[in-house]
Coordinates of C-alpha atoms in Angstrom, one line a residue:
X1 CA -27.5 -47.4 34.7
X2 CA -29.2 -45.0 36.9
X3 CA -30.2 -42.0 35.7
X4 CA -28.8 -38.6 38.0
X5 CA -31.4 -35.6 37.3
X6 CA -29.6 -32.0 37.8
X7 CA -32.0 -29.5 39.2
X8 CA -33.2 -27.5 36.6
X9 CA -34.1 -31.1 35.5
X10 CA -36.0 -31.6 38.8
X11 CA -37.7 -28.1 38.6
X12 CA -38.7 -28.7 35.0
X13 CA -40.3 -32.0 36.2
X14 CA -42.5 -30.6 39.4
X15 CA -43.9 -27.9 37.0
X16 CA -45.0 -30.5 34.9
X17 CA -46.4 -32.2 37.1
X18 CA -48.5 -29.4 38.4
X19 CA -50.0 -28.3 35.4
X20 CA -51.5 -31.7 35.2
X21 CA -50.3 -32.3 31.4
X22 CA -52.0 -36.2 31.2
X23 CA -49.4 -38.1 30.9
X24 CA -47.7 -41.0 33.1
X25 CA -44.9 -40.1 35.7
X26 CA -42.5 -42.6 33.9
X27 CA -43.3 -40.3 30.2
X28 CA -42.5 -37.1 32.2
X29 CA -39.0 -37.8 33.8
X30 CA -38.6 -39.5 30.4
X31 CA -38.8 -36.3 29.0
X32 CA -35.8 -34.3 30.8
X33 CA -33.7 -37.4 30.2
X34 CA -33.6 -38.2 26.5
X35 CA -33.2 -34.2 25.9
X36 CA -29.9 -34.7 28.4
X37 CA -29.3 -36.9 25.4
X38 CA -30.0 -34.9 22.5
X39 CA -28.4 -32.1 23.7
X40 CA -26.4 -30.6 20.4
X41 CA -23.0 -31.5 20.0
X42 CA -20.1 -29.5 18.7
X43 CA -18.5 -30.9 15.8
X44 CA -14.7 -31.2 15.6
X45 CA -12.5 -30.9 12.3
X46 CA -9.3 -32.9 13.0
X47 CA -8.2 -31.9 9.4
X48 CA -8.8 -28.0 11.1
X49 CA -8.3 -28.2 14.8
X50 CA -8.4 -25.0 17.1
X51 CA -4.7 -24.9 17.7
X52 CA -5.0 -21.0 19.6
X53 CA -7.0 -20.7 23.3
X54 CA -9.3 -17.5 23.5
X55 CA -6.8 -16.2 26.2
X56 CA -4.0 -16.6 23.4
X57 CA -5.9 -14.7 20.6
X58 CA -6.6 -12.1 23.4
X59 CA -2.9 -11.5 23.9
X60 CA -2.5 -11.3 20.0
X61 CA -5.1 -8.8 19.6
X62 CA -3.6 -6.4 22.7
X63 CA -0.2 -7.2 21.2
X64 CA -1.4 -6.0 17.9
X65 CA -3.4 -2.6 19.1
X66 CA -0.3 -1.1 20.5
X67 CA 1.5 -2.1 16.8
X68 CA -1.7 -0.6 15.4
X69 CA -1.0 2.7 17.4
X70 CA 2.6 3.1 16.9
X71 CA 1.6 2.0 12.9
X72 CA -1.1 5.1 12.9
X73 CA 1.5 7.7 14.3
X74 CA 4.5 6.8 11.4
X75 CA 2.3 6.5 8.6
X76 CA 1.0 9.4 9.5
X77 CA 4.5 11.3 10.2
X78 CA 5.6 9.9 6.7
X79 CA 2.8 10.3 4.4
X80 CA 1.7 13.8 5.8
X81 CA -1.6 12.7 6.2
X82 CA -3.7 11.4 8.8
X83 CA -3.8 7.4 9.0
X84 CA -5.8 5.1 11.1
X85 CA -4.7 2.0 12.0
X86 CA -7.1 -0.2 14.2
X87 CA -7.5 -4.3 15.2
X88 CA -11.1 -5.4 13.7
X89 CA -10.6 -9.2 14.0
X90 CA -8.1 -12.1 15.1
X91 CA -9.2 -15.4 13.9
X92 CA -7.6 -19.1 13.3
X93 CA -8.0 -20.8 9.9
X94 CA -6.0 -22.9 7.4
X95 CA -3.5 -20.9 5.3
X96 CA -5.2 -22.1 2.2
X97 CA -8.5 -20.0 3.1
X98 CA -5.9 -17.4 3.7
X99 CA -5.1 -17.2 0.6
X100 CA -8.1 -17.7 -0.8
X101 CA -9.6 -14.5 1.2
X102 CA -7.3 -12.2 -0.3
X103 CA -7.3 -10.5 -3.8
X104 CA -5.3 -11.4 -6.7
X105 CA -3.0 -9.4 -7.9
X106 CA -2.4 -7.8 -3.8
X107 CA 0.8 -7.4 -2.1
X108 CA 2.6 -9.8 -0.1
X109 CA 5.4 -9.0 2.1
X110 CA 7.2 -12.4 2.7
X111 CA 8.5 -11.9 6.5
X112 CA 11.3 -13.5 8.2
X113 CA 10.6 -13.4 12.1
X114 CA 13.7 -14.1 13.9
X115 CA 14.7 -15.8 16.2
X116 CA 11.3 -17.5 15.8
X117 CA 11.3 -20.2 12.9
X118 CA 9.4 -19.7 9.6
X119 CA 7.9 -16.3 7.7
X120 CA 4.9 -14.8 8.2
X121 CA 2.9 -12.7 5.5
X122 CA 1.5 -9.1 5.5
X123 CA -0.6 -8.3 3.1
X124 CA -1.7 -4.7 2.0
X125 CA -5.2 -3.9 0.0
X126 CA -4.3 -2.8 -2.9
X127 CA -6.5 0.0 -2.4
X128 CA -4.2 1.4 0.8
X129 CA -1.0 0.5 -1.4
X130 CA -1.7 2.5 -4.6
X131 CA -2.7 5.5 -1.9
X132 CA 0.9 5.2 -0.3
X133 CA 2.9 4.8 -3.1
X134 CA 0.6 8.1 -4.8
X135 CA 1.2 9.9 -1.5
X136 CA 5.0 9.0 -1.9
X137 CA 5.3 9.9 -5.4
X138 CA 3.9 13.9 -4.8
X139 CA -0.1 12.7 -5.6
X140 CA -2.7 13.0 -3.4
X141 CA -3.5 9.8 -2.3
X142 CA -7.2 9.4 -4.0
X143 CA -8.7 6.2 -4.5
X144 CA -8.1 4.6 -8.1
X145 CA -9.7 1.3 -8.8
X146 CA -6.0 0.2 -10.6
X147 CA -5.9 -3.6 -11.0
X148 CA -2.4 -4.8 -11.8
X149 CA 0.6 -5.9 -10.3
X150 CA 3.4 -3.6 -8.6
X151 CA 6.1 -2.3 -11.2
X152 CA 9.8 -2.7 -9.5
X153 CA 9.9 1.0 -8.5
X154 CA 6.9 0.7 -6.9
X155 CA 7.6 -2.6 -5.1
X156 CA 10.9 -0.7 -3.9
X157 CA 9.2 1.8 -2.5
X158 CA 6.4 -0.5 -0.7
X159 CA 9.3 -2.1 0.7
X160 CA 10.8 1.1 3.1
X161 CA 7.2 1.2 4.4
X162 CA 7.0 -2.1 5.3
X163 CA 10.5 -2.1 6.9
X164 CA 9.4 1.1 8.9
X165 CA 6.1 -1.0 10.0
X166 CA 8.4 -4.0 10.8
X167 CA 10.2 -1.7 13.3
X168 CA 6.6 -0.5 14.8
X169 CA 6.3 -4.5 15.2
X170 CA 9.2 -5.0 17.3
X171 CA 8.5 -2.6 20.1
X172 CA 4.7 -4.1 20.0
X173 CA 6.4 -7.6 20.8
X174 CA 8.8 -6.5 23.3
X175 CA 7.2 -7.9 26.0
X176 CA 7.0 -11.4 24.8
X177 CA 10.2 -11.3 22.6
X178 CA 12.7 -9.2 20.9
X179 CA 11.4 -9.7 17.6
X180 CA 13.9 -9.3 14.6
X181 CA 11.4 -9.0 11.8
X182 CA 13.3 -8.6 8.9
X183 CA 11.6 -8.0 5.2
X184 CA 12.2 -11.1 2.6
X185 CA 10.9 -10.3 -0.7
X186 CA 7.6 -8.8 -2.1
X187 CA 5.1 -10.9 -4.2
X188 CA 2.3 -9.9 -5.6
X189 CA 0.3 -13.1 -6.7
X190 CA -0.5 -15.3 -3.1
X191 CA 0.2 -18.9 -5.5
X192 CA 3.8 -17.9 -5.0
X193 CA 4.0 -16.9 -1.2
X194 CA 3.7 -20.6 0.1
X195 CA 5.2 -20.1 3.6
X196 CA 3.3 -23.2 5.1
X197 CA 1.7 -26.3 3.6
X198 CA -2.2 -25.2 2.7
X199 CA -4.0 -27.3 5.8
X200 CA -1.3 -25.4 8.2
X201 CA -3.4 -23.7 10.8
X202 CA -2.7 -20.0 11.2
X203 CA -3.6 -17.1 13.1
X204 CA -5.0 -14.2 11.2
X205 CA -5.1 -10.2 12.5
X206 CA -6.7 -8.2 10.2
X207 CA -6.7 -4.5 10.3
X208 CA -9.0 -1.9 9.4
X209 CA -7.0 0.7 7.8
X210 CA -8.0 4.8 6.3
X211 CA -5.6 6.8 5.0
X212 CA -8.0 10.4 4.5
X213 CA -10.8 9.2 2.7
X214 CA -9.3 5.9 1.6
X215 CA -10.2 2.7 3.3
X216 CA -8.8 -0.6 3.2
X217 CA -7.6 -4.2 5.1
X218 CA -4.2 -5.1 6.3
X219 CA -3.6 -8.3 7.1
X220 CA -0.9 -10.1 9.2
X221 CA -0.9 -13.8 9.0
X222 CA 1.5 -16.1 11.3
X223 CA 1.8 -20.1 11.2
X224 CA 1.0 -22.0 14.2
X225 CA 4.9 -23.6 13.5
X226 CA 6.5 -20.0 13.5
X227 CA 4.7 -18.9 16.7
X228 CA 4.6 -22.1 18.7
X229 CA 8.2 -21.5 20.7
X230 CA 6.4 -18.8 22.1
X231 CA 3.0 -19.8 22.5
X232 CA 3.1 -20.3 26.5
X233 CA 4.0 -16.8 26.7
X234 CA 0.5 -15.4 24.9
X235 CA -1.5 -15.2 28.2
X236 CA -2.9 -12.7 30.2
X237 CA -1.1 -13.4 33.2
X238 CA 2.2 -13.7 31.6
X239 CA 1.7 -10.5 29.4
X240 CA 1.1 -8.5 33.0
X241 CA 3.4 -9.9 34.4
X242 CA 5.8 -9.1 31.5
X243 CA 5.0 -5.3 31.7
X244 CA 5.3 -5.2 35.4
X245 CA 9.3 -6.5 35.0
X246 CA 9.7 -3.4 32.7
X247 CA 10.0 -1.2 35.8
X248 CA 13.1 -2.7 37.3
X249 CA 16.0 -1.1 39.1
X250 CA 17.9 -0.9 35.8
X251 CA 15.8 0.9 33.9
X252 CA 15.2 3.7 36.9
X253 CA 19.0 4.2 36.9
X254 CA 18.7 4.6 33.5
X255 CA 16.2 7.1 33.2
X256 CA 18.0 9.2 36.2
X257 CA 20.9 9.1 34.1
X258 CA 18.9 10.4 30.8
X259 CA 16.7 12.9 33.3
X260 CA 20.2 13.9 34.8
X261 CA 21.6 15.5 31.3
X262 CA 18.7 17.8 30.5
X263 CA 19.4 21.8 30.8
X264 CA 16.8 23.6 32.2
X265 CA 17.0 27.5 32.8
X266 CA 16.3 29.0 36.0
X267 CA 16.2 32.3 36.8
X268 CA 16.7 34.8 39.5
X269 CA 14.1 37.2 39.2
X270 CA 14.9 40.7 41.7
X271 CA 11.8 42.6 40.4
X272 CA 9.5 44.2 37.6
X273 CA 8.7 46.8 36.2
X274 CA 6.5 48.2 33.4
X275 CA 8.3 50.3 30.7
X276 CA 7.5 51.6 27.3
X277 CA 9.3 50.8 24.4
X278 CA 10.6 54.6 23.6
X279 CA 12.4 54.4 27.5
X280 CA 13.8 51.3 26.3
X281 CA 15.0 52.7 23.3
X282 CA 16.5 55.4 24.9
X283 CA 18.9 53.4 27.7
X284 CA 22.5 53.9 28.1
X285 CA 25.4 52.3 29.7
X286 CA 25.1 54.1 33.9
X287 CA 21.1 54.7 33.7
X288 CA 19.1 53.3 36.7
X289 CA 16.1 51.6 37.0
X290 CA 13.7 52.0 39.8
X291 CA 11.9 49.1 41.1
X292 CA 8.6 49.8 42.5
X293 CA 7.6 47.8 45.3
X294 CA 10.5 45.9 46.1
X295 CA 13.1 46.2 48.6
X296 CA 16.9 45.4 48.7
X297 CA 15.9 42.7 51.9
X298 CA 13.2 41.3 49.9
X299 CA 13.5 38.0 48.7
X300 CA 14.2 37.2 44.9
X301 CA 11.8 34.9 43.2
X302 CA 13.7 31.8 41.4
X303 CA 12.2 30.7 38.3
X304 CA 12.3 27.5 36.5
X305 CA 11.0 27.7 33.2
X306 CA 8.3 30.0 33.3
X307 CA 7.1 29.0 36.4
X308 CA 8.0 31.1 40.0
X309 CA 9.3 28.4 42.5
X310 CA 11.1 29.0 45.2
X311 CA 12.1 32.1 47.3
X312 CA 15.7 33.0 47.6
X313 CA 18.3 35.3 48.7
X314 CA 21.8 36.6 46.9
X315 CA 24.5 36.1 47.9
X316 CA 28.1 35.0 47.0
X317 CA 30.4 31.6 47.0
X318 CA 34.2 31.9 46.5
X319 CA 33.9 34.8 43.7
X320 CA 31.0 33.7 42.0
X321 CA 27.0 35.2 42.5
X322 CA 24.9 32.9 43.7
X323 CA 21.8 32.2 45.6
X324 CA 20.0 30.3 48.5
X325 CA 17.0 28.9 48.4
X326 CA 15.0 29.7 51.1
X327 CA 11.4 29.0 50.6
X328 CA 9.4 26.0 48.8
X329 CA 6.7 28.3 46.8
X330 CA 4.8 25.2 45.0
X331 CA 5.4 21.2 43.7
X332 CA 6.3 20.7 40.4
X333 CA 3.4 18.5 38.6
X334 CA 4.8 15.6 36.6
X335 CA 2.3 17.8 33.4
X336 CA 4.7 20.9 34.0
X337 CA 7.8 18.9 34.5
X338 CA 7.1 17.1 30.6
X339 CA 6.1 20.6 29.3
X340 CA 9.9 21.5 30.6
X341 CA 11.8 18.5 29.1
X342 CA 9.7 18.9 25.7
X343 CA 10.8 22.9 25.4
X344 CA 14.5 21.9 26.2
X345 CA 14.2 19.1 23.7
X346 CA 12.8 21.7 21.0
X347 CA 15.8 24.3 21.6
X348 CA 18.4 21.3 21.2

């Protein structure tokens, strides 16, 4: 069978031949042709095949850094102290080096994911779960090397933070499913959390977690059997495409409806004036007020918030006071706008 060279092939011949190394022609395009052949090959494991694309553990990861941020701020909220949260790997492997990679005793938190088949297991370092349930308890979190398994209080109260974590999980995979993660049971030794049979291949986000000074793993393990209904859906395109349909007609009537209900003072504003606090003190019913530099025909100054935005003039409509806006003054920015909706929020 003829032999095709490829060009760098062709160029690596030519230079050989000009530096005049000795040897026959037939020796020299030998050589380019037997390293074609002994190129190194890449072994495959069919008792461990690659079951996850790098686009697919891509998706995980991005899926899993917006659970890491939403898992930073409650943690944070409920613990009163500040907590990072952030993706430092996603990997494939068998379930049995799983287990084998995590400490024993550790906690498990067995995890139904419905509508999606199966469980899948998160595990806390024990060094981040002895610093929550401290923190919970009125301590202050600081690192003890403690080596045992979870008493049932404790176990109890691991379990709200894992179902407030389950809830951070949900909104991360809204835009590849509604997720129903619901909490199973809690074990603490990973021979008894057998989800999967040991050569079951399984994708593996671990998370770099630091509660103050405290520093630990958190690891969220799924089957390739749980996550395979779904598994078209981990791509880029679809994952863009995904948050792209979140802005549909629906959800803009929605928000106008939700926008439409919030109070917002405005008000008129006829003039100003500088007085001290004894004149103040000293007002009664009938006393006037002079105005300096403003005119009964000048325009009143319309307020929203603190901020002067329009020009307008008084008047009345039916029996009620009222006024007409006359003049634009300046845009409200979409910064100023939140600042309002915030400030109503915190009155409410």
């Amino acid at each position: 069978m003829t032999e095709v060279l490829s060009q760098d092939e062709i160029d690596q011949l030519l230079t050989t031949i000009s530096q005049g190394s000795g040897s026959s022609t037939e020796d020299i395009m030998r050589t380019p042709i037997e390293a074609k052949r002994n190129r190194s090959i890449k072994i495959y494991d069919f008792k461990r095949p690659d079951k996850f694309s790098k686009e697919q553990i891509r998706t995980v990861s991005i899926m899993h850094e917006t659970f890491s941020r939403l898992a930073s701020t409650s943690l944070s909220a409920q613990l009163r102290a500040l907590v990072s949260v952030h993706v430092a790997s996603v990997d494939q492997l068998t379930y049995e080096e799983f287990l084998r990679s995590i400490p024993n005793p550790t906690a498990l938190s067995v995890i139904n994911m419905d509508p999606l088949k199966g469980s899948a297991i998160l595990e806390i370092d024990p060094s981040i779960t002895f610093s929550i349930i401290d923190r919970l308890f009125g301590g202050t979190g600081e690192s003890s090397k403690i080596n045992r398994e979870l008493t049932e209080i404790e176990v109890a109260v691991l379990g709200g933070i894992v179902v407030r974590l389950l809830s951070n999980m949900k909104e991360a995979w809204s835009q590849v499913i509604e997720l129903r993660a619901r909490l199973g049971q809690i074990e603490t030794n990973p021979q008894f959390a057998q989800i999967v049979p040991p050569s079951e291949m399984v994708i593996l986000v671990t998370m770099e977690t630091k509660i103050e000074e405290i520093e630990g793993m958190m690891n969220f393990c799924i089957p390739y059997l749980t996550i395979e209904p779904i598994i078209s859906k981990l791509s880029a395109q679809y994952w863009y495409a995904s948050v792209r349909r979140g802005f549909t007609t629906e959800n803009l009537t929605t928000l106008k409806e939700k926008l439409s209900r919030i109070h917002v003072d405005i008000v008129a504003e006829v003039g100003r004036i500088d007085v001290s606090m004894r004149d103040i003190m000293a007002l009664k019913v009938g006393d006037l007020l002079r105005l300096p530099n403003t005119k009964a025909s000048d325009s009143l100054i319309l307020k929203i918030g603190d901020r002067s935005k329009f020009e307008c003039r008084p008047g009345v409509v039916g029996k009620r006071v009222s006024v007409q806006i006359t003049h634009k003054l300046e845009e409200i920015h979409s910064e100023e706008f939140n600042e309002l909706i915030a400030s109503d929020r915190e009155d409410d």
